XYZ file of C-alpha atoms in Angstrom:
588
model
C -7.498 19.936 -31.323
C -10.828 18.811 -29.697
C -14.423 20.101 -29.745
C -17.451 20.726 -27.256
C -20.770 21.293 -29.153
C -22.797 23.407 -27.329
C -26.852 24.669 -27.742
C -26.934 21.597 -30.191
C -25.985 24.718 -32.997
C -22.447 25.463 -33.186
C -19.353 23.437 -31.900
C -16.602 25.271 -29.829
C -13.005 24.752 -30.605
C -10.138 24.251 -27.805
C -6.810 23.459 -28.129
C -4.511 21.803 -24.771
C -2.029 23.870 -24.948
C 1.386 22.988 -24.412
C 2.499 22.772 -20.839
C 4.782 25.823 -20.029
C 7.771 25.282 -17.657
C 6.775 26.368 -14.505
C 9.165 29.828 -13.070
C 11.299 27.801 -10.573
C 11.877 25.288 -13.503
C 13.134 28.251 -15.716
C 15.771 29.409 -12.819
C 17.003 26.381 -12.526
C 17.881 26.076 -16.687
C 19.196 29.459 -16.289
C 21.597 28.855 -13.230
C 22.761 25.557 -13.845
C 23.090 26.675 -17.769
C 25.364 29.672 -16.652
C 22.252 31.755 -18.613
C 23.222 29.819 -21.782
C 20.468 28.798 -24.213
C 21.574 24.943 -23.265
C 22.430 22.712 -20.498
C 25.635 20.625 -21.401
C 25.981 17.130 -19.848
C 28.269 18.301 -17.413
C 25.950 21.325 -16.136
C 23.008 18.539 -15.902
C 25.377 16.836 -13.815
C 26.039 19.560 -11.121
C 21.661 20.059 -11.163
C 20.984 16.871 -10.372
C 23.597 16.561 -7.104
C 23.053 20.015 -6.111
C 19.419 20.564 -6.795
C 17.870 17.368 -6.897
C 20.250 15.422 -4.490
C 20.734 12.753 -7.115
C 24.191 10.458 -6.346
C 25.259 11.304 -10.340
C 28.880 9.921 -10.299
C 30.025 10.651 -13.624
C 29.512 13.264 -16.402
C 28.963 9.807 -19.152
C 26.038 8.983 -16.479
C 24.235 12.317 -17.296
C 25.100 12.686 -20.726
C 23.508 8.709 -21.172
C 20.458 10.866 -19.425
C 20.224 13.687 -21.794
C 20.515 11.635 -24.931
C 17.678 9.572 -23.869
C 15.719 12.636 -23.317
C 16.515 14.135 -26.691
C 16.119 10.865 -28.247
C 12.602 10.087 -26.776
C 11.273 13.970 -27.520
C 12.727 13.906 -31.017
C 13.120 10.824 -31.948
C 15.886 11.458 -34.789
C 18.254 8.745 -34.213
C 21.077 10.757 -36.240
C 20.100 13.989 -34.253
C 23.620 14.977 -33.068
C 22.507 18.006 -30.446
C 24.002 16.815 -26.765
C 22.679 19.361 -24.969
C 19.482 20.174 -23.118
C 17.421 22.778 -24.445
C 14.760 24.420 -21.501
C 11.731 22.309 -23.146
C 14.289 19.285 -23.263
C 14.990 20.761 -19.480
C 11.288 20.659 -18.556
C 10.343 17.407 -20.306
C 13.036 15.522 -18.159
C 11.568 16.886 -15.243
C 7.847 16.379 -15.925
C 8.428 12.426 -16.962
C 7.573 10.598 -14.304
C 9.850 7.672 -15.855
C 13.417 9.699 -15.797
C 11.950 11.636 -12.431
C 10.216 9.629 -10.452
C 9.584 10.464 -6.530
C 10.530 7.581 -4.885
C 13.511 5.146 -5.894
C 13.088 1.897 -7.310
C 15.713 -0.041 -5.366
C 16.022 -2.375 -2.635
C 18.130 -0.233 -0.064
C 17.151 -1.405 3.516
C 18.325 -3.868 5.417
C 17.416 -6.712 4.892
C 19.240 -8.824 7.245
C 17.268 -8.543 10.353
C 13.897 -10.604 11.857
C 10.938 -10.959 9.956
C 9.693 -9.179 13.379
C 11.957 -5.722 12.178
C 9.548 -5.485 9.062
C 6.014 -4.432 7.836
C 5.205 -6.832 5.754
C 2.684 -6.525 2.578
C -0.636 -8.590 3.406
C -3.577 -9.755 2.422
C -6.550 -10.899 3.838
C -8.968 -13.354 2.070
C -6.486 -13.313 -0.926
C -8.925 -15.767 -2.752
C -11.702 -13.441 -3.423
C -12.585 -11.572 -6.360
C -15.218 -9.121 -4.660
C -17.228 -8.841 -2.032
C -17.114 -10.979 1.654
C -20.328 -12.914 1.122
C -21.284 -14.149 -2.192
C -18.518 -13.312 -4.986
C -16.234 -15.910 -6.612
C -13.275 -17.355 -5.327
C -10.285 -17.576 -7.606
C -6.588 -17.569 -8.154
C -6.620 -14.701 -10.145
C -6.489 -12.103 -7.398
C -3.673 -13.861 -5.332
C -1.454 -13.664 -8.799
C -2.628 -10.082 -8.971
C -1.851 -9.017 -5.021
C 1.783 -10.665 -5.755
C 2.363 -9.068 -8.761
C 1.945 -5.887 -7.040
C 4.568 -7.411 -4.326
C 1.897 -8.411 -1.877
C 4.070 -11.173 0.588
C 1.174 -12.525 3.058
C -1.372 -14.525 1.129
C -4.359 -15.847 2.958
C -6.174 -18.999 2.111
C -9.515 -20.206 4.080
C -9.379 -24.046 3.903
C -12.480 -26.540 3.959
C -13.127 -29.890 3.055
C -15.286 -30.124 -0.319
C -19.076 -31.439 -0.099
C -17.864 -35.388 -1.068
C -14.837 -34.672 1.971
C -12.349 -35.985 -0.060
C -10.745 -32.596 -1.036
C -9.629 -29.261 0.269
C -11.786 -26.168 -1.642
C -10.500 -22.314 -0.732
C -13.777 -20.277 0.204
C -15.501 -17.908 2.467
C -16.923 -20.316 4.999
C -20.465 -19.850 5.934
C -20.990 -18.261 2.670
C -22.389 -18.291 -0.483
C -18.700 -17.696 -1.826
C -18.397 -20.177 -4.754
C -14.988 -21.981 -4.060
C -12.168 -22.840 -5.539
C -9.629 -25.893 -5.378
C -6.738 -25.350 -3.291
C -4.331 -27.029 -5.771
C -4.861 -24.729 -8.274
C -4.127 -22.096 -5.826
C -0.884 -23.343 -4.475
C 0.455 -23.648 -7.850
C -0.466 -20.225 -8.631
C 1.357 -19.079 -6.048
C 4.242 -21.230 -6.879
C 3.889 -19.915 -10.455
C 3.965 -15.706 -9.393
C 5.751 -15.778 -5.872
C 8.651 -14.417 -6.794
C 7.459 -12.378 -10.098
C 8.308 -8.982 -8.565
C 10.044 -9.701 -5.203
C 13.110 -12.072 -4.322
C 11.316 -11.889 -0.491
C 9.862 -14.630 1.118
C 5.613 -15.297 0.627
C 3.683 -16.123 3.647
C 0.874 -18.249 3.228
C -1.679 -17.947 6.353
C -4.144 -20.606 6.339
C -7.452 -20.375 8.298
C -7.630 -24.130 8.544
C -11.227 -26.256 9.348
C -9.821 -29.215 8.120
C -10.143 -33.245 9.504
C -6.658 -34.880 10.008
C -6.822 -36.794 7.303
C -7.120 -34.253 4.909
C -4.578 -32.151 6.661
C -2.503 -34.728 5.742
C -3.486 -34.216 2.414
C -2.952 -30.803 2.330
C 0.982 -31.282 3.820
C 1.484 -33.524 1.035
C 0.309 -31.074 -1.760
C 2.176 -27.950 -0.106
C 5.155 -30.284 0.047
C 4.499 -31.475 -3.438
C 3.555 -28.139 -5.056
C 6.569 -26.127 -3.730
C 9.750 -28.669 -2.962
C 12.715 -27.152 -2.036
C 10.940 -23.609 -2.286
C 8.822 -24.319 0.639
C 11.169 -23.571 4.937
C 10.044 -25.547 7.434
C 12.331 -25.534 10.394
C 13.600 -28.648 12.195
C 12.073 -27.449 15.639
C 9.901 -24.784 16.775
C 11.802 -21.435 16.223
C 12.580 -19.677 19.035
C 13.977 -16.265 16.744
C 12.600 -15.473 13.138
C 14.559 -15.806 10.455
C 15.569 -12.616 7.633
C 14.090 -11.770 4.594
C 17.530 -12.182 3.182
C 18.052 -15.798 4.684
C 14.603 -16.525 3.267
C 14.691 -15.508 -0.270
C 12.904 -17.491 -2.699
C 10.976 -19.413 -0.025
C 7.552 -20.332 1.137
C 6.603 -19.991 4.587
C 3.626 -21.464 6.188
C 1.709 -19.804 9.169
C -1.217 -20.983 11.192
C -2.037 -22.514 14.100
C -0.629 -26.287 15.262
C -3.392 -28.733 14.678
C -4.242 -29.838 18.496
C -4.489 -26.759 19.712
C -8.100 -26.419 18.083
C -9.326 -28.575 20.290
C -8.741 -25.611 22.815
C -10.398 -23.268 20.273
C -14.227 -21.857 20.748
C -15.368 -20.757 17.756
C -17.495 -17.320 18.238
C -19.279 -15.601 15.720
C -19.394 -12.357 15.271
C -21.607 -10.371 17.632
C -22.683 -7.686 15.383
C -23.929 -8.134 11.906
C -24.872 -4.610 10.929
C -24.641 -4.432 7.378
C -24.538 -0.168 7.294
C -21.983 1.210 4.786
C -18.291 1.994 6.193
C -18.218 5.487 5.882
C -14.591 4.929 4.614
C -15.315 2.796 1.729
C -16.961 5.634 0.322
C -14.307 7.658 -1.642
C -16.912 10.872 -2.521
C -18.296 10.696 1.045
C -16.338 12.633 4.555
C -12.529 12.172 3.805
C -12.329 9.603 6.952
C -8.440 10.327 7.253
C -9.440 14.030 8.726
C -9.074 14.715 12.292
C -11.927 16.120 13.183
C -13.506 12.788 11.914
C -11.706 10.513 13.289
C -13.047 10.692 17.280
C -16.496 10.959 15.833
C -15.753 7.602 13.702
C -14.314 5.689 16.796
C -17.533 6.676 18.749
C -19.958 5.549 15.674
C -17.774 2.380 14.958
C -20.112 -0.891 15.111
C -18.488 -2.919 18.229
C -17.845 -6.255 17.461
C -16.434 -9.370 19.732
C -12.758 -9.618 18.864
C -13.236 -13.456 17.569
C -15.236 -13.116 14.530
C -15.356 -15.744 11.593
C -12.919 -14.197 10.023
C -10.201 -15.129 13.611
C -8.152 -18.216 12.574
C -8.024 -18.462 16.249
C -11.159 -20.201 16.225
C -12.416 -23.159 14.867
C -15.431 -25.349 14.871
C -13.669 -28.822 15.066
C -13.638 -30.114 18.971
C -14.153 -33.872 19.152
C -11.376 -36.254 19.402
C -11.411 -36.986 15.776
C -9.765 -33.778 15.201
C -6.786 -34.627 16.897
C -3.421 -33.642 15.293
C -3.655 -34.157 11.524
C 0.285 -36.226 11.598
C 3.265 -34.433 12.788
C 3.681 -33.788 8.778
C 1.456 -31.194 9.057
C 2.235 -29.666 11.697
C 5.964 -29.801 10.906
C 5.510 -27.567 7.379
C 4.074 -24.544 10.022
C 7.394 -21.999 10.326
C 5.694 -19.513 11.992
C 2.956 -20.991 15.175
C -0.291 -18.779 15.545
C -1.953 -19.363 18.507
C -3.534 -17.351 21.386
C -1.949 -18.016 24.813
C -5.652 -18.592 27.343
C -6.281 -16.081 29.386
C -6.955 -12.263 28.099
C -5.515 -9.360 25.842
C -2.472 -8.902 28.766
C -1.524 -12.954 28.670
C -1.619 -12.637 24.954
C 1.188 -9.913 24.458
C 3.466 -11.750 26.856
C 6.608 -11.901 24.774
C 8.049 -15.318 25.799
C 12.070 -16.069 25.883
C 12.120 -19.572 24.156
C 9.723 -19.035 21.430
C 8.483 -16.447 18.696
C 4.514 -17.068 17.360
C 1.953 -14.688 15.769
C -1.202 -13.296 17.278
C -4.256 -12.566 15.343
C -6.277 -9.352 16.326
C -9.479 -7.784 14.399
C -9.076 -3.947 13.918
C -11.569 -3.139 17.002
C -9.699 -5.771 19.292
C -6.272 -3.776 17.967
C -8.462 -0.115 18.690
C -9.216 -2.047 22.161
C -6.001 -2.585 22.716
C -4.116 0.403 21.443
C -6.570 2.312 24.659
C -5.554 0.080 27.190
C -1.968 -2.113 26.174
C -0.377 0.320 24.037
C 3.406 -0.115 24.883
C 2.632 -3.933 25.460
C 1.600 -3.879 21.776
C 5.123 -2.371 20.551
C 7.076 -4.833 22.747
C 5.294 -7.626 21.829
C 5.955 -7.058 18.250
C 9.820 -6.402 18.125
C 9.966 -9.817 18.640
C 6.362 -11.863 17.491
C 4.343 -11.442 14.334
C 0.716 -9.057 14.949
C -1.558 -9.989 11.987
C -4.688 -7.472 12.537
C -7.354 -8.196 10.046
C -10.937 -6.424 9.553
C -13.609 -6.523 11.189
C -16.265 -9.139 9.756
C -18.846 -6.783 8.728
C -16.768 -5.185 6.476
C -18.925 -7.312 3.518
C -18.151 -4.600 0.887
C -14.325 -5.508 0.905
C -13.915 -2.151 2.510
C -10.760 -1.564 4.415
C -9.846 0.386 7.825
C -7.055 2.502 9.024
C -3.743 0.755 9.123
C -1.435 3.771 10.866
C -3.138 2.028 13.436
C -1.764 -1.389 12.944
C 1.889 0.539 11.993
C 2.304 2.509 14.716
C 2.536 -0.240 17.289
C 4.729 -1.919 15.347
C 2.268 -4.574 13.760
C 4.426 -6.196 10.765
C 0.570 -8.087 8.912
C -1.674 -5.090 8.919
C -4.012 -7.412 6.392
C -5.924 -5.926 3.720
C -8.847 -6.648 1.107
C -6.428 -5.939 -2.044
C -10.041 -6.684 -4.399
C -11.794 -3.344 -2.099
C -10.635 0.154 -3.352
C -10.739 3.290 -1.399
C -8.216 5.753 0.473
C -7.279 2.907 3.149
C -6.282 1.072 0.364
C -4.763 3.960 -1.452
C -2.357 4.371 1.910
C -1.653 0.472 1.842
C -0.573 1.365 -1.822
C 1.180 3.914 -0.902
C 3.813 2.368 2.110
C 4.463 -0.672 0.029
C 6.127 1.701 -2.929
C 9.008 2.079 -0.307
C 11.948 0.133 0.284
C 11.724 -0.625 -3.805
C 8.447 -2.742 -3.538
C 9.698 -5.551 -2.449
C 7.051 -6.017 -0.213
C 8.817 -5.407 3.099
C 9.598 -2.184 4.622
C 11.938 -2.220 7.801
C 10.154 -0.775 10.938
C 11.368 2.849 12.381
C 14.077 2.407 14.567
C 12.238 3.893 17.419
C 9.786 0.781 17.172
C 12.398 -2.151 17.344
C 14.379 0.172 20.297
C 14.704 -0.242 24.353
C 15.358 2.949 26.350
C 17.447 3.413 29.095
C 14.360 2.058 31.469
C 13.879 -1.091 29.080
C 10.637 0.671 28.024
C 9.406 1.170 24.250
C 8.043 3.416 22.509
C 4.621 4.863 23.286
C 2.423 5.736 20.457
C 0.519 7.995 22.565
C 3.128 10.226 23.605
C 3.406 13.681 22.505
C 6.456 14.336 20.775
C 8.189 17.768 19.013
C 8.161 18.662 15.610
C 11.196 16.149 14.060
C 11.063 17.380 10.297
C 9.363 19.965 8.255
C 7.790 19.011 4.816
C 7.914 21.991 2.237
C 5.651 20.667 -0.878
C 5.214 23.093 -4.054
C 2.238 22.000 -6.553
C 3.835 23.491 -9.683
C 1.365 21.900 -12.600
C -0.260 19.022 -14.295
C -0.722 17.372 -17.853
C -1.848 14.130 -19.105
C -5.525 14.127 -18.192
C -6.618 14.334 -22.056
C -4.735 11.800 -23.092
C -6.015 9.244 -20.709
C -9.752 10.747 -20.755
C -12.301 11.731 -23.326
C -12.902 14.930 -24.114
C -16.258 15.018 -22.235
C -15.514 13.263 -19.478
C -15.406 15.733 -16.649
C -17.438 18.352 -18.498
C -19.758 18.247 -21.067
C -18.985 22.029 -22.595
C -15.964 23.216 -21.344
C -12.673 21.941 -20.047
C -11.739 20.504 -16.578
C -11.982 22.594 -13.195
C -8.981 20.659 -11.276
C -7.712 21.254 -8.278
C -5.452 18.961 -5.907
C -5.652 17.582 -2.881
C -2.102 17.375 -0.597
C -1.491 16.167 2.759
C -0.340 13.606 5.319
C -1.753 10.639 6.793
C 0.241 8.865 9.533
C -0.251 10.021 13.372
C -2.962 12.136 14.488
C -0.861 14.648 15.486
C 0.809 14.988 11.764
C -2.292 13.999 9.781
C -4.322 16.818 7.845
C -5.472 17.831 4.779
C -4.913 20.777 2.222
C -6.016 21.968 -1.205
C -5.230 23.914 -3.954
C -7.493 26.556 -5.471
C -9.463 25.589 -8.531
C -7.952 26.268 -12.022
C -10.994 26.977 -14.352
C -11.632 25.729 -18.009
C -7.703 23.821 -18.655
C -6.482 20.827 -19.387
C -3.009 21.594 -18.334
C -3.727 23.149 -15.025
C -0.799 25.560 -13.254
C -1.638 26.361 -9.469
C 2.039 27.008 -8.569
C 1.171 27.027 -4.765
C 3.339 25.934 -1.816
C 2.079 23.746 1.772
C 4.401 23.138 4.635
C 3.310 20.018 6.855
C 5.436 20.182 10.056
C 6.117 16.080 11.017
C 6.006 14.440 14.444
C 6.693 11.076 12.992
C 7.980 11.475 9.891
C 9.011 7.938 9.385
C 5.407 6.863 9.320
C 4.079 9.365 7.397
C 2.355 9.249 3.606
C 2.124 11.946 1.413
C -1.629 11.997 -0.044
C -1.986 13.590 -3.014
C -5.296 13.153 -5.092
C -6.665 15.369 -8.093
C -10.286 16.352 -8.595
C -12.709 18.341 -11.461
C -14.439 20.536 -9.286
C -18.544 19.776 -10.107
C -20.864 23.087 -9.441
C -23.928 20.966 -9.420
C -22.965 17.497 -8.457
C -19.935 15.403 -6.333
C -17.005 16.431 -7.649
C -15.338 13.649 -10.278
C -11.989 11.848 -9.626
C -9.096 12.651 -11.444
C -6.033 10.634 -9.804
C -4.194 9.919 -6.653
C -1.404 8.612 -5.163
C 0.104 7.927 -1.779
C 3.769 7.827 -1.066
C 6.142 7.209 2.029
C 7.304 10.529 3.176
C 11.193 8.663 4.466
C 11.523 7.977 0.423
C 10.514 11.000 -1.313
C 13.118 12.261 -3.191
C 14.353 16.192 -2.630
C 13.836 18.616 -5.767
C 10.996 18.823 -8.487
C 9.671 15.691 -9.415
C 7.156 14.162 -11.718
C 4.602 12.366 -9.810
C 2.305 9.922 -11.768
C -1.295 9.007 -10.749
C -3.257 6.021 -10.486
C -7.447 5.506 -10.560
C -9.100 4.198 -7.737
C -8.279 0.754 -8.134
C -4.913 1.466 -8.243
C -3.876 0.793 -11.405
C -1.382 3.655 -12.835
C -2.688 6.365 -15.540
C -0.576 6.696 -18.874
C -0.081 10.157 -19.053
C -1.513 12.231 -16.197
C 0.765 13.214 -13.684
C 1.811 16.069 -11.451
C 4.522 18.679 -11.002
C 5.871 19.251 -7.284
C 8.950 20.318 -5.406
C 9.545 18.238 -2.120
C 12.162 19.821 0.529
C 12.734 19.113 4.117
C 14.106 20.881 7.161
């Protein structure tokens, strides 16, 4: 029972009501329950293969499944019922726990290239806010690889007395941090919720001598943890061969004497319109031209492009071959332009470094050079270096030409991130998801794919919004209205190609906690395998923006068939305890 008090005179009651089982969730009981007033084991069996598409084996499986759900709603340890009553039914359905949308397991392969794989990443790992003057510290690295983050990047710089190596912002007013205490943080949470390799990418502007330092506290720090191949590698390694390891990537210590540091052309500080979560949804179509035209240009090299350094005299002449021997994976940028850069070379495999504008740039003019440059080489594409605010920018971008680092600000929120979020929940969160076929492939021609093709409708995505519950357990009672109960509706769509991206919305459910919309959206799928369902939940405000409620993103090529129970998170991420949604997913 809760209370509003309204006119300051009298208080009005409300009670959140119990949430009904939606119609389809009461044909279901009925016909797997041969109309019975229970479901036996055996029954919940044949639902979850035939209905849900659930690989149930065994009837002890399901019966282990509806004693835990009887258990955990009763809570009578000697209860001796067996059966599933519609409530137990609809309870097992709406927990987001024993239903969840997307599996929890490791199931790709994981015995191909590094190249085969988008790979979780980060981009100045170290910070704890914004680009410019917010502290740098190991807590958000432990934090980006406890949510299975596998690209860490560390900025290194000698410390004011030169005798040490400090992680910061250069050129900042970043406060730094030591990059010991880093490295063994690292060490300490690599592996907490993935067995895959972590990549550290250092943006080095270090003398040799303290390069040599640096090789000696990587070697120190990590031991037999840390690959470093023999000779240059001329194919990348697995995931699977690399398990449990530390990989260095960055660029080989004389070739910065052949790097020209630029800075960064443009400095206008004006708001990314994308950072702003209440502003234009910047994933809609008809936004997106209009953002590519408005988009501050920038020269490709900015600060934040390891490709550039400010060391050039002869002092800064290879650091000791032990150095350069811990690199695994070479960056570098071949001279010449954007065409010289994506030459895919027989005898060697290295990364390139692109900002998001020089990956825009190149998506217009190199497109298909792009994909066949990355089925066998690393892309890293990081953001642009005005993005002070931590904001992010669109990484379909980066994914559909096949670039494995599209490298985020984990600390920023927003719905760039939110989609980040969402592809890493695939492939069981390990923190590498293997790339479509159709990326990695060679036609008949020896050409690739071309992201700006126009291709036929491969797959057609029916989703139901049945209900959804939670919101006043994990919210006050005044939160989204002073005097009356929540106005919710949801938000459902797709990002991933233009062609497949758009967005849809329930109507409004007035005055309820436990909101029922029970409406249905069909989202017809070019590229299916790089699309994201977006789902977000709002309080709809008369007189002001309209309040957040929950969101989540997840990989279309995991979502389970059936009704599901699909729990939300806030904008930073982080999941809600309670609410959650009720949908129905099916394809044809």
């Amino acid at each position: 029972m809760g209370s509003y008090r309204l006119c300051l005179c009298y208080t009005r009651k409300f009670k959140v009501k119990e949430a009904e089982p939606p119609e389809d969730v009461r044909q279901a009981f009925k016909k797997y329950a041969d109309g019975g007033a229970t479901m036996s084991a055996e029954q919940f069996r044949r639902f979850l293969v035939e209905s849900q598409g659930e690989a149930v084996a065994s009837v002890a499986d399901a019966q282990r499944v509806v004693d835990q759900v009887i258990h955990k709603r009763h809570h009578i340890a000697k209860f001796s019922r067996h059966a599933l009553t519609l409530d137990d039914f609809h309870h097992f359905l709406f927990s987001a726990d024993l239903n969840p949308p997307v599996g929890s397991e490791v199931h790709q392969d994981m015995t191909a290239p590094l190249s085969h794989y988008f790979i979780y990443t980060g981009h100045n790992s170290y910070l704890t806010g914004n680009q410019l003057s917010s502290d740098c510290s190991d807590v958000p690295i432990i934090k980006a690889l406890q949510r299975g983050v596998r690209v860490v990047e560390l900025d290194i710089w000698p410390n004011s007395a030169k005798d040490d190596v400090h992680v910061l912002h250069g050129r900042t007013l970043t406060t730094p941090v030591e990059l010991i205490k880093c490295l063994k943080s690292i060490r300490e949470n690599a592996f907490a919720t993935s067995p895959y390799p972590v990549i550290i990418t250092l943006e080095d502007h270090l003398t040799p001598d303290l390069q040599s330092k640096v090789a000696q506290m990587i070697t120190q720090t990590f031991g037999e943890m840390l690959y470093y191949p023999e000779a240059e590698l001329k194919e990348l390694l697995s995931p699977e061969d690399l398990k449990h390891r530390i990989i260095i990537s960055t660029k080989p210590p004389k070739e910065y004497l052949e790097a020209k540091g630029t800075k960064e052309s443009s400095h206008s500080e004006k708001k990314d319109a994308e950072d702003d979560i209440w502003g234009n949804d910047p994933l809609d179509v008809s936004l997106a031209r209009q953002d590519n035209k408005t988009e501050g240009e920038t020269n490709e090299h900015s600060h934040e492009d390891e490709e550039s350094d400010d060391c050039e005299t002869e002092s800064c002449q290879p650091g000791g071959p032990t150095y350069k021997r811990l690199i695994a994976i070479h960056a570098g940028k071949p001279k010449g332009g954007l065409k010289e850069a994506l030459q895919v070379e027989a005898d060697k495999v290295r990364r390139l470094s692109l900002s998001e504008q020089a990956l825009e740039k190149a998506a217009e003019s190199h497109s298909t050079d792009v994909v066949r440059f990355t089925q066998k080489n690393i892309l890293r594409v990081y953001p642009k270096g005005t993005r002070f605010n931590s904001s992010n920018y669109k990484p379909l971008v980066g994914w559909m030409h096949g670039a494995q680092m599209v490298a985020f600000n984990m600390q920023g929120y927003g719905r760039f991130l939110w989609l980040m979020h969402g592809m890493f929940r695939a492939n069981g969160g390990c923190g590498y998801v293997k790339k479509p076929d159709f990326l990695m492939s060679l036609g008949p021609k020896n050409e690739v794919f071309d992201p700006k093709a126009k291709l036929d409708v491969k797959k057609n995505l029916t989703v139901t919004v049945y209900m959804g519950d939670g919101w006043h357990l994990d919210f006050k009672q005044t939160h989204f209205d002073l005097y009356s109960p929540p106005d919710f509706y949801t938000r459902v769509g797709i990002a991933g190609v233009p062609a497949d991206t758009v967005m849809k919305k329930t109507k409004k459910i007035e005055d309820d906690w436990t909101p029922v919309w029970n409406q249905e959206f069909s989202f017809p799928l070019t590229v299916p395998e790089l699309a994201l369902l977006r789902i977000e939940v709002h309080e709809y405000d008369m007189s002001e923006k309209d309040d957040f409620a929950g969101q989540t993103c997840l990989p279309v090529s995991e979502l389970k068939s059936g009704i599901r129970a699909i729990p939300l998170y806030d904008r930073k991420g982080e999941k809600l305890s309670s609410a959650r949604l009720l949908m129905r997913f099916d394809f044809d």
